[in-house]
Tab-separated table of C-alpha atoms and ligand atoms in Angstrom:
chain	number	residue	atom	x	y	z
A	1	MET	CA	0.000	0.000	0.000
A	2	LYS	CA	1.192	3.513	-0.817
A	3	ASN	CA	1.527	6.178	1.835
A	4	SER	CA	-0.126	9.554	1.310
A	5	PHE	CA	1.629	12.872	1.927
A	6	ILE	CA	1.050	16.592	1.588
A	7	LYS	CA	3.187	17.502	-1.396
A	8	ASP	CA	2.832	21.235	-0.795
A	9	ILE	CA	0.399	23.834	0.458
A	10	ALA	CA	-0.481	27.480	-0.262
A	11	PHE	CA	-2.986	30.041	0.946
A	12	TYR	CA	-4.738	33.212	-0.090
A	13	VAL	CA	-6.430	35.933	1.919
A	14	PRO	CA	-8.274	38.911	0.400
A	15	ASP	CA	-6.427	42.255	0.433
A	16	GLU	CA	-8.832	44.241	2.585
A	17	ILE	CA	-8.071	44.239	6.296
A	18	LEU	CA	-10.469	44.828	9.185
A	19	THR	CA	-8.558	45.925	12.274
A	20	ASN	CA	-9.900	45.816	15.813
A	21	ASP	CA	-10.164	49.605	15.666
A	22	ASP	CA	-12.322	49.312	12.523
A	23	LEU	CA	-14.661	46.985	14.437
A	24	SER	CA	-14.779	49.397	17.387
A	25	LYS	CA	-16.409	51.925	15.061
A	26	MET	CA	-19.149	49.415	14.164
A	27	MET	CA	-19.995	47.983	17.607
A	28	ASP	CA	-19.323	48.321	21.308
A	29	THR	CA	-15.904	46.668	21.479
A	30	SER	CA	-12.259	47.675	21.723
A	31	ASP	CA	-8.832	46.684	20.468
A	32	GLU	CA	-7.878	45.920	24.046
A	33	TRP	CA	-10.844	43.570	24.678
A	34	ILE	CA	-10.325	41.653	21.447
A	35	LYS	CA	-6.543	41.326	21.875
A	36	THR	CA	-6.745	40.299	25.530
A	37	ARG	CA	-9.575	37.795	25.108
A	38	THR	CA	-8.585	36.291	21.754
A	39	GLY	CA	-5.115	37.419	20.610
A	40	ILE	CA	-6.614	38.710	17.357
A	41	GLU	CA	-5.295	42.021	15.971
A	42	LYS	CA	-6.795	41.979	12.476
A	43	ARG	CA	-8.579	39.790	9.955
A	44	HIS	CA	-8.990	39.855	6.181
A	45	THR	CA	-12.318	40.429	4.479
A	46	THR	CA	-13.696	40.018	0.972
A	47	GLY	CA	-15.514	43.317	1.676
A	48	ASP	CA	-17.537	44.478	-1.307
A	49	THR	CA	-15.742	42.272	-3.838
A	50	ASN	CA	-18.460	39.591	-4.030
A	51	MET	CA	-15.764	36.929	-3.792
A	52	GLY	CA	-16.964	33.612	-2.385
A	53	PRO	CA	-15.003	30.668	-0.954
A	54	ALA	CA	-14.624	29.169	-4.453
A	55	ASP	CA	-12.899	32.378	-5.671
A	56	LEU	CA	-10.505	32.410	-2.717
A	57	ALA	CA	-9.811	28.710	-3.279
A	58	VAL	CA	-8.929	29.331	-6.942
A	59	LYS	CA	-6.358	31.958	-5.869
A	60	ALA	CA	-4.813	29.581	-3.308
A	61	SER	CA	-4.826	26.646	-5.758
A	62	ASP	CA	-3.232	28.636	-8.593
A	63	GLN	CA	-0.379	29.509	-6.243
A	64	LEU	CA	-0.082	25.888	-5.138
A	65	LEU	CA	0.090	24.492	-8.665
A	66	ASP	CA	2.731	27.111	-9.590
A	67	LYS	CA	4.757	26.182	-6.517
A	68	ILE	CA	4.665	22.456	-7.261
A	69	GLY	CA	4.996	22.932	-11.002
A	70	ILE	CA	2.210	20.603	-12.101
A	71	ASP	CA	-0.567	21.213	-14.556
A	72	LYS	CA	-4.168	21.292	-13.359
A	73	SER	CA	-4.983	18.422	-15.745
A	74	GLU	CA	-3.090	16.151	-13.324
A	75	ILE	CA	-5.547	16.825	-10.483
A	76	ASP	CA	-7.946	13.888	-10.343
A	77	PHE	CA	-10.145	14.707	-7.311
A	78	VAL	CA	-11.108	17.642	-5.078
A	79	VAL	CA	-12.199	17.676	-1.455
A	80	PHE	CA	-13.631	21.099	-0.629
A	81	ALA	CA	-14.242	22.090	2.995
A	82	THR	CA	-16.263	25.173	3.870
A	83	SER	CA	-19.029	26.088	6.286
A	84	THR	CA	-19.931	29.181	4.281
A	85	PRO	CA	-20.646	27.794	0.777
A	86	ASP	CA	-21.129	30.115	-2.192
A	87	TYR	CA	-24.563	28.572	-2.827
A	88	TYR	CA	-26.902	26.729	-0.473
A	89	VAL	CA	-27.122	23.995	-3.166
A	90	PRO	CA	-24.837	22.669	-4.572
A	91	GLY	CA	-21.696	22.907	-2.412
A	92	SER	CA	-18.764	25.088	-3.436
A	93	GLY	CA	-16.815	22.153	-4.926
A	94	ALA	CA	-18.684	22.251	-8.219
A	95	LEU	CA	-18.288	26.015	-8.551
A	96	PHE	CA	-14.589	25.717	-7.728
A	97	GLN	CA	-14.140	22.978	-10.317
A	98	GLU	CA	-15.760	25.141	-12.985
A	99	LYS	CA	-13.734	28.242	-12.043
A	100	MET	CA	-10.463	26.240	-12.016
A	101	GLY	CA	-11.289	24.537	-15.317
A	102	LEU	CA	-10.849	21.039	-13.875
A	103	GLU	CA	-12.548	18.841	-16.439
A	104	ASN	CA	-15.270	16.540	-15.057
A	105	ILE	CA	-13.291	15.209	-12.101
A	106	GLY	CA	-15.145	14.330	-8.901
A	107	VAL	CA	-15.550	16.897	-6.130
A	108	LEU	CA	-16.630	16.233	-2.571
A	109	ASP	CA	-17.989	18.913	-0.244
A	110	ILE	CA	-17.203	18.786	3.449
A	111	ARG	CA	-19.287	20.847	5.902
A	112	GLN	CA	-17.562	20.228	9.189
A	113	GLY	CA	-17.023	23.852	10.215
A	114	CYS	CA	-13.683	24.446	11.909
A	115	SER	CA	-12.895	20.730	11.609
A	116	GLY	CA	-13.367	20.807	7.836
A	117	PHE	CA	-9.665	20.654	6.993
A	118	THR	CA	-8.911	17.620	9.189
A	119	TYR	CA	-11.975	15.775	7.861
A	120	ALA	CA	-11.017	16.663	4.265
A	121	LEU	CA	-7.440	15.456	4.721
A	122	SER	CA	-8.676	12.212	6.218
A	123	VAL	CA	-10.873	11.525	3.172
A	124	ALA	CA	-8.049	12.366	0.751
A	125	ASP	CA	-5.683	10.084	2.692
A	126	LYS	CA	-8.037	7.116	2.243
A	127	PHE	CA	-8.512	7.733	-1.489
A	128	ILE	CA	-4.727	7.851	-1.952
A	129	LYS	CA	-4.051	4.766	0.168
A	130	THR	CA	-6.679	2.761	-1.725
A	131	GLU	CA	-5.041	3.972	-4.969
A	132	THR	CA	-8.341	5.487	-6.148
A	133	TYR	CA	-6.730	8.840	-7.048
A	134	LYS	CA	-3.195	10.203	-7.427
A	135	ASN	CA	-3.376	13.965	-7.009
A	136	ILE	CA	-6.080	15.219	-4.693
A	137	LEU	CA	-6.598	18.907	-4.119
A	138	VAL	CA	-7.742	19.505	-0.549
A	139	ILE	CA	-9.295	22.911	0.041
A	140	GLY	CA	-10.345	24.761	3.177
A	141	ALA	CA	-11.999	28.064	2.202
A	142	GLU	CA	-14.218	30.445	4.074
A	143	VAL	CA	-16.007	33.745	3.686
A	144	GLN	CA	-17.351	34.489	7.130
A	145	THR	CA	-17.458	38.274	7.053
A	146	THR	CA	-20.564	38.548	4.865
A	147	GLN	CA	-22.729	36.647	7.368
A	148	LEU	CA	-21.591	38.083	10.705
A	149	ASP	CA	-23.621	40.431	12.865
A	150	TYR	CA	-21.445	43.571	12.980
A	151	ASP	CA	-23.573	45.127	15.678
A	152	ASP	CA	-23.529	45.255	19.482
A	153	GLU	CA	-25.626	42.090	19.692
A	154	GLY	CA	-23.192	40.111	17.578
A	155	ARG	CA	-19.956	41.413	19.045
A	156	GLY	CA	-19.169	38.158	20.883
A	157	THR	CA	-18.753	36.339	17.553
A	158	ALA	CA	-18.245	38.980	14.865
A	159	VAL	CA	-14.828	40.024	16.163
A	160	LEU	CA	-13.459	36.480	15.891
A	161	PHE	CA	-13.815	35.510	12.255
A	162	GLY	CA	-12.023	36.332	9.003
A	163	ASP	CA	-11.916	35.198	5.372
A	164	GLY	CA	-9.300	33.089	3.602
A	165	ALA	CA	-8.473	29.859	1.788
A	166	ALA	CA	-5.785	27.188	1.829
A	167	ALA	CA	-5.105	24.510	-0.772
A	168	CYS	CA	-2.835	21.477	-0.524
A	169	LEU	CA	-2.013	18.576	-2.783
A	170	VAL	CA	-2.253	15.091	-1.282
A	171	ALA	CA	-0.389	12.462	-3.309
A	172	PRO	CA	1.068	8.940	-2.967
A	173	THR	CA	4.617	8.183	-1.872
A	174	ASP	CA	6.697	5.015	-1.445
A	175	GLU	CA	8.655	6.684	1.373
A	176	LYS	CA	7.847	5.851	5.003
A	177	ARG	CA	6.322	9.227	5.725
A	178	GLY	CA	3.156	11.244	5.237
A	179	ILE	CA	-0.252	11.012	6.897
A	180	LEU	CA	0.065	8.429	9.682
A	181	SER	CA	-3.446	8.658	11.107
A	182	ALA	CA	-6.651	10.666	11.282
A	183	HIS	CA	-9.090	10.600	14.182
A	184	LEU	CA	-12.487	12.265	13.741
A	185	HIS	CA	-15.221	12.861	16.312
A	186	SER	CA	-18.608	14.497	16.708
A	187	ASP	CA	-21.056	15.172	19.541
A	188	GLY	CA	-24.322	16.565	18.174
A	189	LYS	CA	-25.652	17.329	21.672
A	190	TYR	CA	-23.967	20.689	21.368
A	191	ILE	CA	-25.273	21.626	17.921
A	192	ASP	CA	-27.095	24.711	19.222
A	193	ASP	CA	-24.013	26.083	20.993
A	194	LEU	CA	-22.504	27.056	17.660
A	195	SER	CA	-24.827	27.247	14.699
A	196	SER	CA	-26.431	29.285	11.982
A	197	LEU	CA	-30.108	28.493	11.311
A	198	TYR	CA	-30.625	30.064	7.887
A	199	PRO	CA	-31.113	28.895	5.235
A	200	SER	CA	-32.975	25.878	6.581
A	201	SER	CA	-35.105	23.128	5.063
A	202	LYS	CA	-36.504	22.277	8.485
A	203	TYR	CA	-38.975	25.115	8.923
A	204	LYS	CA	-41.306	26.400	6.215
A	205	ASP	CA	-41.490	29.909	7.570
A	206	ILE	CA	-38.120	30.390	9.182
A	207	ILE	CA	-37.252	33.402	7.086
A	208	ASN	CA	-39.772	35.806	8.528
A	209	GLU	CA	-39.616	39.300	9.964
A	210	GLU	CA	-39.714	38.087	13.575
A	211	ASN	CA	-36.729	35.761	13.191
A	212	ILE	CA	-34.787	38.396	11.339
A	213	GLN	CA	-35.494	40.786	14.242
A	214	LYS	CA	-34.161	38.050	16.558
A	215	ARG	CA	-31.073	38.001	14.331
A	216	GLN	CA	-31.354	34.278	13.736
A	217	HIS	CA	-29.885	34.620	10.270
A	218	HIS	CA	-26.479	35.240	11.857
A	219	ILE	CA	-24.195	32.660	13.380
A	220	TYR	CA	-24.824	32.088	17.093
A	221	MET	CA	-22.112	30.931	19.478
A	222	ASN	CA	-22.125	30.162	23.182
A	223	GLY	CA	-18.488	31.217	23.514
A	224	ARG	CA	-17.843	30.017	27.052
A	225	GLU	CA	-19.284	26.556	26.376
A	226	VAL	CA	-17.303	26.214	23.142
A	227	PHE	CA	-14.118	27.312	24.912
A	228	LYS	CA	-14.566	24.778	27.702
A	229	HIS	CA	-15.095	21.826	25.354
A	230	ALA	CA	-12.414	22.972	22.904
A	231	VAL	CA	-9.536	22.882	25.393
A	232	ARG	CA	-10.541	19.395	26.539
A	233	ARG	CA	-11.138	17.893	23.088
A	234	PHE	CA	-7.992	19.367	21.481
A	235	LYS	CA	-5.777	17.707	24.076
A	236	GLU	CA	-7.716	14.436	23.998
A	237	VAL	CA	-7.660	14.025	20.222
A	238	ILE	CA	-3.976	14.992	19.922
A	239	LEU	CA	-3.081	12.317	22.486
A	240	GLU	CA	-5.366	9.818	20.736
A	241	GLY	CA	-3.548	10.431	17.446
A	242	LEU	CA	-0.104	10.138	19.027
A	243	GLU	CA	-0.933	6.973	20.980
A	244	SER	CA	-2.361	5.221	17.915
A	245	ASN	CA	1.075	5.625	16.318
A	246	GLY	CA	3.046	4.536	19.394
A	247	LEU	CA	4.150	8.155	19.952
A	248	ASN	CA	3.900	10.515	22.918
A	249	VAL	CA	4.053	14.279	23.486
A	250	ASN	CA	7.856	14.226	23.549
A	251	ASP	CA	7.801	13.116	19.904
A	252	ILE	CA	5.888	16.225	18.779
A	253	ASP	CA	7.875	18.633	16.607
A	254	MET	CA	4.941	20.902	15.761
A	255	VAL	CA	1.244	21.162	16.577
A	256	ILE	CA	-0.871	23.154	14.134
A	257	PRO	CA	-4.167	23.719	15.914
A	258	HIS	CA	-7.236	25.276	14.372
A	259	GLN	CA	-6.882	28.986	15.162
A	260	ALA	CA	-9.952	29.741	17.291
A	261	ASN	CA	-8.559	31.837	20.128
A	262	PHE	CA	-4.976	32.351	21.304
A	263	ARG	CA	-6.106	31.553	24.855
A	264	ILE	CA	-7.372	28.144	23.691
A	265	THR	CA	-4.074	27.428	21.905
A	266	GLU	CA	-2.077	28.523	24.955
A	267	THR	CA	-4.159	26.378	27.325
A	268	VAL	CA	-3.807	23.308	25.095
A	269	GLN	CA	-0.038	23.854	24.892
A	270	LYS	CA	0.210	24.053	28.681
A	271	HIS	CA	-2.059	21.039	29.236
A	272	LEU	CA	0.003	18.987	26.783
A	273	GLY	CA	3.197	20.154	28.487
A	274	VAL	CA	5.016	21.044	25.261
A	275	ASP	CA	7.154	24.131	24.584
A	276	GLN	CA	5.401	27.243	23.272
A	277	ASP	CA	7.438	27.167	20.049
A	278	LYS	CA	5.997	23.732	19.244
A	279	VAL	CA	2.432	25.016	18.995
A	280	PHE	CA	1.944	27.323	16.035
A	281	SER	CA	-0.212	30.424	16.203
A	282	ASN	CA	-0.980	33.108	13.634
A	283	ILE	CA	-4.459	34.081	14.825
A	284	HIS	CA	-3.292	37.688	15.465
A	285	ASN	CA	-3.126	38.270	11.698
A	286	TYR	CA	-6.149	36.375	10.376
A	287	GLY	CA	-8.656	35.705	13.171
A	288	ASN	CA	-10.567	32.455	12.922
A	289	THR	CA	-10.825	31.453	9.254
A	290	THR	CA	-12.727	28.254	10.118
A	291	ALA	CA	-11.983	25.489	7.543
A	292	ALA	CA	-9.039	27.479	6.146
A	293	SER	CA	-7.219	28.157	9.401
A	294	ILE	CA	-5.142	24.977	9.765
A	295	GLY	CA	-4.041	25.190	6.122
A	296	ILE	CA	-3.049	28.847	6.437
A	297	ALA	CA	-1.144	28.122	9.650
A	298	LEU	CA	0.586	25.064	8.158
A	299	THR	CA	1.714	27.100	5.120
A	300	GLU	CA	3.163	29.833	7.331
A	301	ALA	CA	4.892	27.310	9.623
A	302	LEU	CA	6.549	25.772	6.545
A	303	ASP	CA	7.460	29.177	5.092
A	304	GLN	CA	9.060	30.096	8.423
A	305	LYS	CA	11.069	26.807	8.299
A	306	LYS	CA	9.489	25.580	11.532
A	307	ILE	CA	8.870	22.147	10.019
A	308	LYS	CA	11.477	19.939	8.323
A	309	LYS	CA	11.363	16.579	6.611
A	310	GLY	CA	10.884	13.744	9.112
A	311	ASP	CA	9.220	15.930	11.775
A	312	ILE	CA	6.127	14.730	13.610
A	313	VAL	CA	3.418	17.313	12.906
A	314	VAL	CA	-0.015	17.124	14.525
A	315	LEU	CA	-2.969	19.007	13.037
A	316	ALA	CA	-5.899	19.388	15.417
A	317	SER	CA	-9.357	20.905	15.108
A	318	PHE	CA	-12.464	21.718	17.115
A	319	GLY	CA	-15.646	23.500	16.116
A	320	ALA	CA	-19.376	23.526	15.388
A	321	GLY	CA	-21.211	20.266	15.936
A	322	PHE	CA	-19.285	19.932	18.168
A	323	GLN	CA	-16.852	18.146	15.856
A	324	TRP	CA	-13.161	17.662	16.380
A	325	GLY	CA	-10.235	15.724	14.968
A	326	SER	CA	-6.504	15.237	14.609
A	327	VAL	CA	-4.209	14.240	11.779
A	328	VAL	CA	-0.709	13.003	12.624
A	329	ILE	CA	1.878	13.447	9.899
A	330	LYS	CA	5.507	12.407	9.544
A	331	TRP	CA	6.613	15.305	7.364
B	1	UT7	O1	-13.608	27.904	16.018
B	1	UT7	C1	-14.326	27.191	17.009
B	1	UT7	C2	-15.345	28.034	17.539
B	1	UT7	N1	-14.995	29.155	18.322
B	1	UT7	C3	-14.260	29.125	19.453
B	1	UT7	O2	-13.567	28.214	19.772
B	1	UT7	C4	-14.400	30.320	20.376
B	1	UT7	C5	-14.515	29.889	21.804
B	1	UT7	N2	-14.837	30.966	22.742
B	1	UT7	C6	-14.058	32.047	22.908
B	1	UT7	O3	-13.045	32.206	22.246
B	1	UT7	C7	-14.433	33.049	23.986
B	1	UT7	O4	-15.462	32.496	24.783
B	1	UT7	C8	-14.877	34.411	23.406
B	1	UT7	C9	-13.688	35.154	22.811
B	1	UT7	C10	-15.962	34.245	22.368
B	1	UT7	C11	-15.430	35.277	24.534
B	1	UT7	O5	-14.459	35.420	25.553
B	1	UT7	P1	-14.863	35.187	27.077
B	1	UT7	O6	-13.661	35.467	27.868
B	1	UT7	O7	-15.474	33.826	27.188
B	1	UT7	O8	-15.909	36.347	27.311
B	1	UT7	P2	-17.438	36.215	27.745
B	1	UT7	O9	-18.271	35.675	26.646
B	1	UT7	O10	-17.480	35.558	29.078
B	1	UT7	O11	-17.801	37.753	27.927
B	1	UT7	C12	-17.184	38.578	28.924
B	1	UT7	C13	-17.732	39.977	28.812
B	1	UT7	C14	-19.269	40.009	28.765
B	1	UT7	O12	-19.676	41.162	29.497
B	1	UT7	P3	-20.182	41.037	30.999
B	1	UT7	O13	-21.341	40.089	30.962
B	1	UT7	O14	-19.025	40.508	31.779
B	1	UT7	O15	-20.566	42.448	31.337
B	1	UT7	C15	-19.578	40.203	27.294
B	1	UT7	O16	-20.803	40.844	27.076
B	1	UT7	O17	-17.293	40.590	27.586
B	1	UT7	C16	-18.430	41.085	26.859
B	1	UT7	N3	-18.132	40.973	25.435
B	1	UT7	C17	-17.449	41.928	24.766
B	1	UT7	N4	-16.946	43.111	25.173
B	1	UT7	C18	-16.293	43.847	24.243
B	1	UT7	C19	-18.408	39.970	24.579
B	1	UT7	N5	-17.928	40.249	23.364
B	1	UT7	C20	-17.325	41.464	23.455
B	1	UT7	C21	-16.643	42.277	22.533
B	1	UT7	N6	-16.133	43.453	22.978
B	1	UT7	N7	-16.440	41.923	21.252
């Protein structure tokens, strides 16, 4: 059986920046509150450009293909993770395929929120190991800023999120390296602690004046509850991944956690008992880009030469659902 590995990765964020001071002009918040509670200093936004996740993904993928030096005709499958799809139906994969000019290959949409990238990588890994495909494009792309409530009522969530996309190529290798394991979990009990109700097929009349007044068309998050579960599940699923490979925390060279809140990342690092420089964070520049965040962080960690061939790298995610996961990689 072949092993599967991430051949390379790239990311794209839109040019426009929303600083904490910009947000302070829109709602009752402050640079100090946002920085202290989350570590975030700015985030990127598609603004008035009408760019959707598929557009951001095309930009990231073009860069990736240039970097690797392969033609798009060699891509034989796409796994596209987003929680903010361009259309309600179908998922963004089809739109991305059309925009990229990828002829009639299969695309699979993943809607696992902040865990989208780990779920997507896991699927790609299996398709490579079963020799179904040879060059799988795995995308995490998100446009959050068009659906947030930039008002006092939404300040607890609106300040957290940003837009962006990451694209990586998963391919086979005969070397003893690559994706060693993926562990995925879900606990639907907590679905209402982080959710967006519109558009919905459940209720006939959900889009009515009353619900709009109640602001139910924006994402709702019970921040404290999410925080509490996140710190526990991140640690648990990282250890689960390590143990399944006969590894322990001392073997970790780099953890790339989903970038939800610097305080979550810091707590997980302390609970794991690993050095600060072994847990990557770039949330100050991008905020939480949901399905894109791990890919953006992994690209920057590689660009900054924080990961070298042979390193044990652990990707870990937690988000809406609640759903969480880890992917252990020998780089
Ligand atoms: O990607 C996965 C999903 N997301 C996460 O993992 C996020 C998890 N949760 C969090 O990161 C944190 O819970 C938040 C950053 C969302 C909130 O931080 P917190 O320390 O849990 O604050 P809090 O919700 O307990 O609110 C503390 C105070 C409240 O005021 P009172 O009741 O103490 O008077 C809030 O109303 O801060 C107030 N507040 C704000 N103040 C200024 C909430 N949002 C803001 C804001 N600016 N943007």
